[in-house]
mmCIF file of C-alpha atoms in Angstrom:
data_model
loop_
_atom_site.group_PDB
_atom_site.id
_atom_site.type_symbol
_atom_site.label_atom_id
_atom_site.label_comp_id
_atom_site.label_asym_id
_atom_site.label_seq_id
_atom_site.Cartn_x
_atom_site.Cartn_y
_atom_site.Cartn_z
ATOM 1 C CA MET A 180 -0.063 -0.174 -0.060
ATOM 2 C CA SER A 181 1.453 3.545 -1.164
ATOM 3 C CA ARG A 182 1.763 6.174 1.856
ATOM 4 C CA ARG A 183 -1.034 8.206 0.203
ATOM 5 C CA ALA A 184 -3.427 5.468 0.196
ATOM 6 C CA GLY A 185 -2.540 4.838 3.782
ATOM 7 C CA GLN A 186 -3.140 8.463 4.631
ATOM 8 C CA LEU A 187 -6.647 8.228 2.885
ATOM 9 C CA LEU A 188 -7.598 5.113 4.561
ATOM 10 C CA LEU A 189 -6.897 6.854 8.168
ATOM 11 C CA MET A 190 -8.638 9.965 7.055
ATOM 12 C CA VAL A 191 -11.577 7.800 6.468
ATOM 13 C CA LEU A 192 -11.417 5.893 9.787
ATOM 14 C CA MET A 193 -11.413 9.332 11.430
ATOM 15 C CA ALA A 194 -14.428 10.594 9.824
ATOM 16 C CA VAL A 195 -16.324 7.306 10.987
ATOM 17 C CA ALA A 196 -15.360 7.720 14.382
ATOM 18 C CA LEU A 197 -16.443 11.314 14.382
ATOM 19 C CA SER A 198 -19.843 10.980 12.765
ATOM 20 C CA PRO A 199 -23.036 11.751 14.815
ATOM 21 C CA SER A 200 -23.927 8.119 14.865
ATOM 22 C CA ALA A 201 -20.661 6.702 16.549
ATOM 23 C CA ALA A 202 -21.753 5.866 20.201
ATOM 24 C CA GLN A 203 -18.903 7.862 21.865
ATOM 25 C CA ALA A 204 -19.910 11.142 20.219
ATOM 26 C CA ASP A 205 -23.507 10.942 19.737
ATOM 27 C CA GLN A 206 -24.646 14.309 21.245
ATOM 28 C CA SER A 207 -26.727 15.983 18.599
ATOM 29 C CA PRO A 208 -27.174 18.929 17.849
ATOM 30 C CA ASN A 209 -23.807 19.721 19.259
ATOM 31 C CA ASN A 210 -24.091 21.681 23.080
ATOM 32 C CA CYS A 211 -28.077 20.725 23.207
ATOM 33 C CA SER A 212 -28.776 20.279 26.681
ATOM 34 C CA SER A 213 -32.841 19.242 27.248
ATOM 35 C CA ASN A 214 -34.877 16.531 26.587
ATOM 36 C CA SER A 215 -38.187 18.514 24.961
ATOM 37 C CA LEU A 216 -40.217 15.712 23.845
ATOM 38 C CA ALA A 217 -43.856 16.619 24.320
ATOM 39 C CA LEU A 218 -47.305 14.661 23.994
ATOM 40 C CA ARG A 219 -50.358 16.052 23.535
ATOM 41 C CA ILE A 220 -53.910 14.320 23.818
ATOM 42 C CA ILE A 221 -57.475 15.652 22.537
ATOM 43 C CA ARG A 222 -60.947 14.256 22.948
ATOM 44 C CA ASP A 223 -63.945 15.120 20.775
ATOM 45 C CA ARG A 224 -66.491 14.922 24.094
ATOM 46 C CA PRO A 225 -65.779 15.481 27.715
ATOM 47 C CA ILE A 226 -68.830 13.550 29.089
ATOM 48 C CA VAL A 227 -70.497 10.314 27.926
ATOM 49 C CA ARG A 228 -72.690 7.381 29.227
ATOM 50 C CA ILE A 229 -71.164 3.992 29.564
ATOM 51 C CA GLY A 230 -71.355 2.411 25.938
ATOM 52 C CA GLU A 231 -70.681 5.674 23.995
ATOM 53 C CA GLN A 232 -67.520 6.265 21.785
ATOM 54 C CA VAL A 233 -64.893 8.856 22.336
ATOM 55 C CA THR A 234 -62.160 9.843 19.497
ATOM 56 C CA PHE A 235 -58.866 10.883 21.045
ATOM 57 C CA THR A 236 -56.128 12.144 19.003
ATOM 58 C CA VAL A 237 -52.538 12.234 20.000
ATOM 59 C CA PHE A 238 -49.660 14.961 18.884
ATOM 60 C CA ALA A 239 -46.078 14.995 19.310
ATOM 61 C CA SER A 240 -43.211 17.758 19.300
ATOM 62 C CA ASN A 241 -39.705 18.386 20.082
ATOM 63 C CA VAL A 242 -39.432 22.230 20.477
ATOM 64 C CA GLY A 243 -37.053 23.979 22.763
ATOM 65 C CA GLY A 244 -33.944 26.345 22.030
ATOM 66 C CA ASP A 245 -31.676 23.650 23.805
ATOM 67 C CA ALA A 246 -33.531 20.638 22.428
ATOM 68 C CA CYS A 247 -32.001 17.281 21.667
ATOM 69 C CA ASP A 248 -32.549 15.104 18.457
ATOM 70 C CA ILE A 249 -34.921 11.925 19.501
ATOM 71 C CA THR A 250 -34.551 8.843 17.279
ATOM 72 C CA ASN A 251 -36.380 5.764 16.804
ATOM 73 C CA ALA A 252 -39.186 6.661 19.148
ATOM 74 C CA THR A 253 -42.751 4.459 19.543
ATOM 75 C CA ILE A 254 -45.824 6.082 20.409
ATOM 76 C CA THR A 255 -48.396 4.534 21.830
ATOM 77 C CA LEU A 256 -52.176 5.337 23.313
ATOM 78 C CA THR A 257 -53.837 2.943 26.267
ATOM 79 C CA THR A 258 -57.714 2.959 26.621
ATOM 80 C CA PRO A 259 -59.718 2.650 29.941
ATOM 81 C CA GLY A 260 -60.427 -0.380 31.514
ATOM 82 C CA PRO A 261 -63.243 -1.440 33.096
ATOM 83 C CA THR A 262 -62.128 0.533 36.551
ATOM 84 C CA GLY A 263 -61.700 3.397 34.578
ATOM 85 C CA ALA A 264 -58.022 3.226 34.715
ATOM 86 C CA ALA A 265 -55.647 3.372 31.766
ATOM 87 C CA ASN A 266 -55.121 -0.497 31.830
ATOM 88 C CA GLY A 267 -57.340 -1.335 28.754
ATOM 89 C CA THR A 268 -56.066 -2.048 24.961
ATOM 90 C CA VAL A 269 -52.754 -0.664 23.962
ATOM 91 C CA THR A 270 -52.593 0.877 20.219
ATOM 92 C CA THR A 271 -49.096 1.617 18.432
ATOM 93 C CA LEU A 272 -49.571 4.916 16.627
ATOM 94 C CA ALA A 273 -46.146 5.225 15.473
ATOM 95 C CA VAL A 274 -42.881 3.132 14.987
ATOM 96 C CA GLY A 275 -39.362 4.506 14.462
ATOM 97 C CA LEU A 276 -40.117 7.766 14.320
ATOM 98 C CA ASP A 277 -37.601 10.586 14.513
ATOM 99 C CA LEU A 278 -38.331 14.332 15.921
ATOM 100 C CA ALA A 279 -35.031 16.002 15.192
ATOM 101 C CA ALA A 280 -34.592 19.550 17.606
ATOM 102 C CA GLY A 281 -37.237 21.925 16.743
ATOM 103 C CA ALA A 282 -39.666 19.667 15.217
ATOM 104 C CA VAL A 283 -43.089 21.365 15.593
ATOM 105 C CA GLU A 284 -46.214 19.528 17.044
ATOM 106 C CA ARG A 285 -47.602 16.990 14.414
ATOM 107 C CA GLN A 286 -50.562 14.847 14.472
ATOM 108 C CA ILE A 287 -49.200 10.974 15.433
ATOM 109 C CA GLY A 288 -52.204 8.879 15.381
ATOM 110 C CA ARG A 289 -56.193 8.879 15.958
ATOM 111 C CA ILE A 290 -58.412 6.315 17.700
ATOM 112 C CA THR A 291 -62.232 5.866 18.128
ATOM 113 C CA THR A 292 -62.931 3.821 21.469
ATOM 114 C CA THR A 293 -66.178 2.912 23.360
ATOM 115 C CA ILE A 294 -66.255 3.747 26.970
ATOM 116 C CA ASN A 295 -67.206 0.408 28.553
ATOM 117 C CA VAL A 296 -66.372 0.998 32.344
ATOM 118 C CA ASN A 297 -68.150 -0.365 35.224
ATOM 119 C CA ARG A 298 -71.177 0.816 36.773
ATOM 120 C CA GLY A 299 -70.615 3.568 39.318
ATOM 121 C CA VAL A 300 -67.206 4.624 37.488
ATOM 122 C CA THR A 301 -67.433 8.136 36.776
ATOM 123 C CA ASP A 302 -64.054 8.788 35.162
ATOM 124 C CA ALA A 303 -62.352 6.766 32.544
ATOM 125 C CA ILE A 304 -58.686 7.754 31.764
ATOM 126 C CA VAL A 305 -56.405 7.123 28.604
ATOM 127 C CA SER A 306 -52.521 7.166 28.580
ATOM 128 C CA ALA A 307 -50.324 8.473 25.567
ATOM 129 C CA ASN A 308 -46.603 6.954 25.962
ATOM 130 C CA ALA A 309 -43.399 7.911 23.896
ATOM 131 C CA THR A 310 -40.233 6.193 24.032
ATOM 132 C CA GLY A 311 -37.209 6.788 22.323
ATOM 133 C CA VAL A 312 -33.454 7.782 22.203
ATOM 134 C CA LEU A 313 -32.267 11.029 23.643
ATOM 135 C CA HIS A 314 -28.925 12.202 21.687
ATOM 136 C CA ASP A 315 -28.189 14.562 24.931
ATOM 137 C CA ALA A 316 -24.732 13.546 25.667
ATOM 138 C CA PRO A 317 -21.669 11.426 23.930
ATOM 139 C CA VAL A 318 -23.660 8.220 25.713
ATOM 140 C CA ASN A 319 -27.360 8.194 24.616
ATOM 141 C CA HIS A 320 -29.962 7.932 26.955
ATOM 142 C CA ALA A 321 -33.704 6.763 26.857
ATOM 143 C CA ALA A 322 -36.619 9.209 26.628
ATOM 144 C CA ASP A 323 -39.895 8.234 28.038
ATOM 145 C CA ILE A 324 -42.957 10.545 28.188
ATOM 146 C CA THR A 325 -46.400 9.795 29.559
ATOM 147 C CA LYS A 326 -49.471 11.921 29.013
ATOM 148 C CA THR A 327 -53.035 11.209 30.803
ATOM 149 C CA LEU A 328 -56.439 12.458 29.811
ATOM 150 C CA GLY A 329 -59.907 11.608 31.900
ATOM 151 C CA THR A 330 -63.151 11.720 30.394
ATOM 152 C CA THR A 331 -66.325 12.112 32.609
ATOM 153 C CA VAL A 332 -69.130 8.906 32.727
ATOM 154 C CA VAL A 333 -72.595 10.101 33.935
ATOM 155 C CA GLN A 334 -75.105 7.687 35.219
ATOM 156 C CA PRO A 335 -78.609 9.736 35.238
ATOM 157 C CA GLY A 336 -80.308 8.961 38.657
ATOM 158 C CA ILE A 337 -83.810 10.337 40.265
ATOM 159 C CA GLU A 338 -85.293 9.322 43.445
ATOM 160 C CA VAL A 339 -88.754 10.273 44.859
ATOM 161 C CA VAL A 340 -90.028 9.945 48.598
ATOM 162 C CA LYS A 341 -93.628 9.625 49.466
ATOM 163 C CA THR A 342 -95.189 10.709 52.747
ATOM 164 C CA ALA A 343 -99.036 11.345 53.706
ATOM 165 C CA GLU A 344 -100.658 14.252 55.902
ATOM 166 C CA MET A 345 -103.820 13.707 57.412
ATOM 167 C CA ALA A 346 -105.795 15.026 60.323
ATOM 168 C CA GLY A 347 -106.196 11.513 61.786
ATOM 169 C CA ASN A 348 -106.873 7.839 61.190
ATOM 170 C CA VAL A 349 -110.715 7.888 61.221
ATOM 171 C CA ALA A 350 -112.441 7.721 57.838
ATOM 172 C CA PRO A 351 -113.638 9.650 56.202
ATOM 173 C CA GLN A 352 -110.360 11.418 55.707
ATOM 174 C CA ASP A 353 -108.563 14.186 53.478
ATOM 175 C CA VAL A 354 -105.171 12.717 52.696
ATOM 176 C CA THR A 355 -102.449 14.974 51.223
ATOM 177 C CA TYR A 356 -99.866 13.235 49.831
ATOM 178 C CA ARG A 357 -96.147 14.734 49.317
ATOM 179 C CA PHE A 358 -93.564 13.504 46.807
ATOM 180 C CA THR A 359 -90.251 14.453 47.135
ATOM 181 C CA VAL A 360 -88.001 14.174 44.184
ATOM 182 C CA TYR A 361 -84.242 14.051 44.253
ATOM 183 C CA ASN A 362 -81.393 14.150 41.212
ATOM 184 C CA ARG A 363 -79.431 11.394 42.054
ATOM 185 C CA SER A 364 -77.201 11.431 38.650
ATOM 186 C CA VAL A 365 -73.598 10.508 39.285
ATOM 187 C CA PRO A 366 -71.577 12.894 38.686
ATOM 188 C CA PRO A 367 -74.007 15.298 39.259
ATOM 189 C CA ILE A 368 -75.528 16.802 36.253
ATOM 190 C CA PRO A 369 -79.049 18.557 35.187
ATOM 191 C CA LEU A 370 -82.020 16.716 34.175
ATOM 192 C CA ASP A 371 -84.970 17.801 32.435
ATOM 193 C CA HIS A 372 -88.709 17.348 31.666
ATOM 194 C CA VAL A 373 -89.364 16.034 34.894
ATOM 195 C CA THR A 374 -93.182 14.088 35.801
ATOM 196 C CA VAL A 375 -94.737 12.664 38.783
ATOM 197 C CA SER A 376 -97.755 10.836 38.872
ATOM 198 C CA ASP A 377 -99.615 8.731 41.255
ATOM 199 C CA SER A 378 -101.588 5.625 40.990
ATOM 200 C CA LEU A 379 -104.443 6.499 43.043
ATOM 201 C CA CYS A 380 -104.700 10.297 43.349
ATOM 202 C CA PRO A 381 -105.029 11.912 39.889
ATOM 203 C CA GLY A 382 -104.376 15.551 40.822
ATOM 204 C CA VAL A 383 -100.776 15.877 41.347
ATOM 205 C CA GLN A 384 -99.471 19.608 41.680
ATOM 206 C CA GLY A 385 -96.255 21.000 41.025
ATOM 207 C CA PRO A 386 -93.025 21.372 41.406
ATOM 208 C CA LEU A 387 -94.096 23.950 44.112
ATOM 209 C CA GLN A 388 -92.833 27.316 44.728
ATOM 210 C CA GLY A 389 -88.954 27.380 45.417
ATOM 211 C CA SER A 390 -88.236 24.008 44.283
ATOM 212 C CA ASP A 391 -86.525 25.182 41.093
ATOM 213 C CA VAL A 392 -84.142 27.337 43.149
ATOM 214 C CA ASN A 393 -82.353 29.118 40.037
ATOM 215 C CA GLY A 394 -85.715 29.438 37.758
ATOM 216 C CA ASP A 395 -84.164 27.747 34.794
ATOM 217 C CA GLN A 396 -86.411 25.061 34.618
ATOM 218 C CA ARG A 397 -83.983 22.395 34.669
ATOM 219 C CA PHE A 398 -83.781 19.641 37.622
ATOM 220 C CA ASP A 399 -80.437 20.858 39.022
ATOM 221 C CA PRO A 400 -78.482 18.197 41.489
ATOM 222 C CA THR A 401 -78.669 20.661 44.244
ATOM 223 C CA GLU A 402 -82.526 20.975 44.252
ATOM 224 C CA VAL A 403 -85.086 19.387 45.764
ATOM 225 C CA TRP A 404 -88.514 19.285 43.549
ATOM 226 C CA VAL A 405 -91.655 18.905 45.539
ATOM 227 C CA TYR A 406 -95.405 17.892 44.487
ATOM 228 C CA THR A 407 -98.359 17.113 46.539
ATOM 229 C CA CYS A 408 -101.713 15.578 45.713
ATOM 230 C CA THR A 409 -104.976 15.813 47.692
ATOM 231 C CA MET A 410 -108.007 13.444 47.793
ATOM 232 C CA ARG A 411 -110.593 12.313 49.857
ATOM 233 C CA HIS A 412 -110.816 8.804 51.260
ATOM 234 C CA PRO A 413 -114.541 8.073 52.086
ATOM 235 C CA ALA A 414 -114.622 4.408 54.062
ATOM 236 C CA ALA A 415 -112.301 2.728 56.551
ATOM 237 C CA GLY A 416 -109.712 0.471 54.980
ATOM 238 C CA GLN A 417 -106.135 0.240 53.262
ATOM 239 C CA TYR A 418 -105.284 2.708 50.419
ATOM 240 C CA ASP A 419 -102.347 1.041 48.558
ATOM 241 C CA ASN A 420 -100.726 3.636 46.242
ATOM 242 C CA VAL A 421 -97.286 4.208 44.454
ATOM 243 C CA VAL A 422 -95.751 7.575 43.101
ATOM 244 C CA THR A 423 -93.697 7.550 39.789
ATOM 245 C CA ALA A 424 -91.193 10.183 39.192
ATOM 246 C CA CYS A 425 -89.091 10.080 35.871
ATOM 247 C CA ALA A 426 -86.776 12.759 33.846
ATOM 248 C CA GLU A 427 -84.806 12.915 30.947
ATOM 249 C CA LEU A 428 -80.614 13.198 30.487
ATOM 250 C CA ILE A 429 -80.377 14.871 27.137
ATOM 251 C CA LEU A 430 -76.561 14.489 26.052
ATOM 252 C CA ASN A 431 -74.354 13.987 23.067
ATOM 253 C CA GLY A 432 -77.555 13.957 21.057
ATOM 254 C CA ARG A 433 -79.205 11.253 22.742
ATOM 255 C CA THR A 434 -82.055 11.261 25.521
ATOM 256 C CA ASP A 435 -82.084 8.568 28.923
ATOM 257 C CA LYS A 436 -85.406 8.459 30.718
ATOM 258 C CA VAL A 437 -84.443 7.343 34.211
ATOM 259 C CA CYS A 438 -87.580 6.824 36.705
ATOM 260 C CA ASP A 439 -88.258 5.696 40.465
ATOM 261 C CA ASP A 440 -91.350 4.536 42.470
ATOM 262 C CA SER A 441 -92.375 4.873 45.938
ATOM 263 C CA PRO A 442 -95.283 2.642 46.928
ATOM 264 C CA TYR A 443 -97.386 3.801 50.235
ATOM 265 C CA SER A 444 -100.689 2.686 52.317
ATOM 266 C CA VAL A 445 -102.859 4.466 54.367
ATOM 267 C CA VAL A 446 -105.043 2.641 57.083
ATOM 268 C CA LEU A 447 -108.448 4.283 58.101
ATOM 269 C CA ILE A 448 -110.570 2.670 60.820
ATOM 270 C CA PRO A 449 -114.281 3.321 61.270
ATOM 271 C CA PRO A 450 -115.711 5.997 63.495
ATOM 272 C CA PRO A 451 -116.633 5.093 66.823
ATOM 273 C CA ALA A 452 -120.108 3.929 67.121
ATOM 274 C CA PRO A 453 -122.902 6.071 68.818
ATOM 275 C CA PRO A 454 -123.874 4.969 72.345
ATOM 276 C CA ALA A 455 -126.895 2.582 72.686
ATOM 277 C CA ASN A 456 -130.519 4.132 73.637
ATOM 278 C CA PRO A 457 -131.093 3.968 77.714
ATOM 279 C CA PRO A 458 -133.836 1.778 78.513
ATOM 280 C CA ALA A 459 -137.414 2.901 79.257
ATOM 281 C CA ALA A 460 -138.257 4.387 82.656
ATOM 282 C CA PRO A 461 -139.828 1.671 85.066
ATOM 283 C CA PRO A 462 -143.635 1.953 85.441
ATOM 284 C CA ALA A 463 -144.877 3.917 88.331
ATOM 285 C CA ALA A 464 -145.778 2.167 91.700
ATOM 286 C CA PRO A 465 -149.300 1.111 92.406
ATOM 287 C CA PRO A 466 -150.826 3.488 95.402
ATOM 288 C CA ALA A 467 -150.127 2.315 98.737
ATOM 289 C CA ALA A 468 -152.774 0.200 100.519
ATOM 290 C CA PRO A 469 -154.928 1.707 103.157
ATOM 291 C CA PRO A 470 -153.676 1.344 107.119
ATOM 292 C CA ALA A 471 -154.490 -1.984 108.767
ATOM 293 C CA ALA A 472 -155.209 -2.715 112.524
ATOM 294 C CA VAL A 473 -151.914 -4.469 112.542
ATOM 295 C CA PRO A 474 -148.932 -2.594 110.773
ATOM 296 C CA PRO A 475 -147.683 -4.925 108.021
ATOM 297 C CA ALA A 476 -144.068 -5.675 108.290
ATOM 298 C CA ALA A 477 -141.582 -3.384 106.723
ATOM 299 C CA ALA A 478 -141.062 -3.802 103.164
ATOM 300 C CA PRO A 479 -137.439 -4.683 101.935
ATOM 301 C CA PRO A 480 -135.834 -1.435 100.584
ATOM 302 C CA ALA A 481 -136.450 -1.164 96.789
ATOM 303 C CA THR A 482 -133.535 -1.969 94.160
ATOM 304 C CA PRO A 483 -132.640 1.154 92.412
ATOM 305 C CA GLN A 484 -133.584 1.294 88.732
ATOM 306 C CA GLY A 485 -131.655 2.851 86.011
ATOM 307 C CA ALA A 486 -130.175 2.648 82.863
ATOM 308 C CA VAL A 487 -126.651 0.777 82.378
ATOM 309 C CA LYS A 488 -124.248 2.994 80.509
ATOM 310 C CA PRO A 489 -122.725 1.088 77.722
ATOM 311 C CA VAL A 490 -118.680 0.725 77.499
ATOM 312 C CA ALA A 491 -117.916 3.575 75.105
ATOM 313 C CA VAL A 492 -115.568 2.559 72.197
ATOM 314 C CA SER A 493 -112.498 5.095 72.286
ATOM 315 C CA ASN A 494 -109.224 5.464 70.929
ATOM 316 C CA THR A 495 -106.318 6.145 73.282
ATOM 317 C CA PRO A 496 -105.101 9.641 73.119
ATOM 318 C CA CYS A 497 -101.379 8.991 71.684
ATOM 319 C CA THR A 498 -99.948 10.265 68.489
ATOM 320 C CA LEU A 499 -97.491 8.042 66.576
ATOM 321 C CA SER A 500 -95.285 9.053 63.622
ATOM 322 C CA ARG A 501 -91.599 8.108 62.351
ATOM 323 C CA ALA A 502 -89.175 10.023 63.917
ATOM 324 C CA ASN A 503 -87.007 10.095 61.051
ATOM 325 C CA SER A 504 -87.604 10.555 56.990
ATOM 326 C CA THR A 505 -84.839 8.160 55.875
ATOM 327 C CA THR A 506 -85.399 6.101 52.625
ATOM 328 C CA VAL A 507 -86.014 2.368 53.611
ATOM 329 C CA ARG A 508 -84.877 0.057 51.465
ATOM 330 C CA ALA A 509 -84.999 -3.777 51.256
ATOM 331 C CA LYS A 510 -81.936 -6.033 51.807
ATOM 332 C CA GLN A 511 -79.912 -3.213 53.338
ATOM 333 C CA LEU A 512 -79.394 -2.320 57.251
ATOM 334 C CA ASN A 513 -81.838 0.772 57.707
ATOM 335 C CA THR A 514 -82.366 2.835 60.841
ATOM 336 C CA ILE A 515 -85.736 3.574 61.776
ATOM 337 C CA ARG A 516 -86.683 5.733 64.558
ATOM 338 C CA VAL A 517 -90.532 6.247 65.691
ATOM 339 C CA ARG A 518 -91.918 8.877 67.804
ATOM 340 C CA VAL A 519 -94.946 8.133 70.084
ATOM 341 C CA GLN A 520 -96.514 11.011 71.840
ATOM 342 C CA GLY A 521 -99.105 10.567 74.852
ATOM 343 C CA ILE A 522 -97.617 7.115 76.539
ATOM 344 C CA ASP A 523 -95.179 6.137 79.134
ATOM 345 C CA ALA A 524 -91.365 5.699 78.736
ATOM 346 C CA GLY A 525 -90.829 1.878 78.231
ATOM 347 C CA SER A 526 -93.904 1.174 76.280
ATOM 348 C CA THR A 527 -93.656 -1.341 73.369
ATOM 349 C CA VAL A 528 -93.735 -0.567 69.760
ATOM 350 C CA THR A 529 -94.007 -3.335 67.266
ATOM 351 C CA LEU A 530 -92.599 -2.838 63.270
ATOM 352 C CA THR A 531 -94.045 -5.460 61.199
ATOM 353 C CA LEU A 532 -91.950 -5.735 58.083
ATOM 354 C CA PRO A 533 -93.379 -6.843 54.670
ATOM 355 C CA GLY A 534 -93.618 -10.918 54.799
ATOM 356 C CA GLY A 535 -95.141 -10.881 58.487
ATOM 357 C CA LYS A 536 -92.033 -10.622 60.402
ATOM 358 C CA LYS A 537 -92.613 -8.782 63.790
ATOM 359 C CA VAL A 538 -89.902 -6.428 65.540
ATOM 360 C CA THR A 539 -90.099 -4.582 68.691
ATOM 361 C CA ALA A 540 -88.970 -1.829 70.579
ATOM 362 C CA LYS A 541 -89.304 0.074 73.898
ATOM 363 C CA THR A 542 -89.963 3.800 74.044
ATOM 364 C CA ASN A 543 -87.426 5.784 75.952
ATOM 365 C CA LYS A 544 -88.518 8.911 78.150
ATOM 366 C CA ASP A 545 -88.914 10.989 74.958
ATOM 367 C CA GLY A 546 -91.190 8.838 73.636
ATOM 368 C CA ASN A 547 -88.744 7.565 70.679
ATOM 369 C CA ALA A 548 -88.357 3.779 69.793
ATOM 370 C CA THR A 549 -85.352 2.711 67.605
ATOM 371 C CA PHE A 550 -85.180 -0.262 65.366
ATOM 372 C CA ARG A 551 -82.366 -1.283 63.193
ATOM 373 C CA VAL A 552 -83.605 -3.772 60.341
ATOM 374 C CA ARG A 553 -82.745 -5.595 57.203
ATOM 375 C CA PRO A 554 -86.195 -6.128 55.269
ATOM 376 C CA THR A 555 -86.208 -8.983 52.959
ATOM 377 C CA ARG A 556 -88.500 -7.649 50.515
ATOM 378 C CA SER A 557 -90.075 -4.642 49.513
ATOM 379 C CA GLY A 558 -93.566 -3.388 50.349
ATOM 380 C CA THR A 559 -95.700 -1.805 53.135
ATOM 381 C CA ALA A 560 -94.489 -1.770 57.085
ATOM 382 C CA ARG A 561 -96.563 -1.537 59.758
ATOM 383 C CA ILE A 562 -95.611 0.169 62.962
ATOM 384 C CA GLN A 563 -98.069 0.366 66.057
ATOM 385 C CA ALA A 564 -97.664 1.055 69.831
ATOM 386 C CA ALA A 565 -99.302 -1.307 72.441
ATOM 387 C CA GLU A 566 -101.229 1.461 73.926
ATOM 388 C CA CYS A 567 -102.236 3.239 71.067
ATOM 389 C CA SER A 568 -104.797 2.744 68.376
ATOM 390 C CA ASP A 569 -102.802 4.756 65.960
ATOM 391 C CA VAL A 570 -101.094 2.637 62.883
ATOM 392 C CA GLU A 571 -98.544 3.968 60.820
ATOM 393 C CA SER A 572 -97.616 2.781 57.221
ATOM 394 C CA LEU A 573 -93.957 2.747 56.375
ATOM 395 C CA SER A 574 -92.638 2.259 52.348
ATOM 396 C CA VAL A 575 -90.127 -0.562 52.228
ATOM 397 C CA LYS A 576 -88.345 0.386 48.628
ATOM 398 C CA PRO A 577 -87.157 -2.203 46.239
ATOM 399 C CA ALA A 578 -83.342 -3.170 46.715
ATOM 400 C CA ARG A 579 -81.214 -0.986 44.253
ATOM 401 C CA ARG A 580 -80.872 -2.651 41.105
ATOM 402 C CA VAL A 581 -77.113 -3.361 39.346
ATOM 403 C CA VAL A 582 -77.983 -3.176 35.691
ATOM 404 C CA ALA A 583 -75.410 -5.330 33.878
ATOM 405 C CA GLN A 584 -73.604 -3.393 30.810
ATOM 406 C CA ARG A 585 -73.425 -4.860 27.572
ATOM 407 C CA PRO A 586 -69.682 -5.162 26.256
ATOM 408 C CA PRO A 587 -69.698 -3.080 23.558
ATOM 409 C CA ARG A 588 -67.304 -3.273 20.457
ATOM 410 C CA VAL A 589 -64.179 -1.191 20.703
ATOM 411 C CA THR A 590 -62.769 0.271 17.677
ATOM 412 C CA GLY A 591 -59.239 1.679 16.944
#
């Protein structure tokens, strides 16, 4: 080999050793000093129901005055799993991507997925991740960037509680039913087009003044709407009826109707019977005989004559009412407090649950008796004090239903 050829070969080897791809000298650009790799995720809707689709778009950039090159990057997007965490399907959006220093933001990929989380989950999270080679020093380093974005999952809900107000429990009786309606949507979101109807009472009025606090005609989560209905119950007996409240969630071009109902019973007793007519007065005694020669023996004293007063039918003057307004549901532990006025402490109060099971409790010095029960079924419970003819009806609502969601198809 000539001397000149040897010199050329040496120069080529030196050039290779000093090139940017060489491991021992790979800082690029020269004197760069930052990892400026950035990711951004956007979605096409912020609030969805279970089973609705959301489209996510991912962008990447490498902008900064002192940014270092990124090479061979892989970018992925992970969808929400059943618990709402970002542990669902992983989709690769880019492989072997180079982002030189100063690379402006560009779209990397887009996917559309169905939000299929468990019932009760309110936050569905996606996660974008980028990994690559960071050319920040003579020895390269790994770049690893993660960004997350949540989507609110709403589940509309409504609850109605029914009570009755009346002057007593003797028929005939005018009864005013009161229906209290709550927005139970999770997370809180307004509902529209509220309707309330009762199976027995036809003239429901409401919402009463003050229910729609801000006057926007929307059922906000912070509001409680109240309705009433008054009707006459002409005869003694048990009057069973059910109120149904419904509302609509209007979201993403779709309308969902949600309803709840509450059974209630009123028990009326016959009025007291009028007192019996008194017996007729006894006939007048005959005139006394004229005096005889021998005075007659003294007559025995006359037996007093008079009407026998019948035993009057009366109700013990006491008042029985629930001391709390908590909703009672089947298959859950409930605390029920009952207030009895007009009887002594230590009196027995009996709670008869749907199905016939009886539970008793004693009143304290304030006339309160407390029950902790777990009804096995829904229906109407009865509360009665041993010394009081008053009977209180109590609605036991059905156990909360868990509706299984149909697994939707995931795209993207």
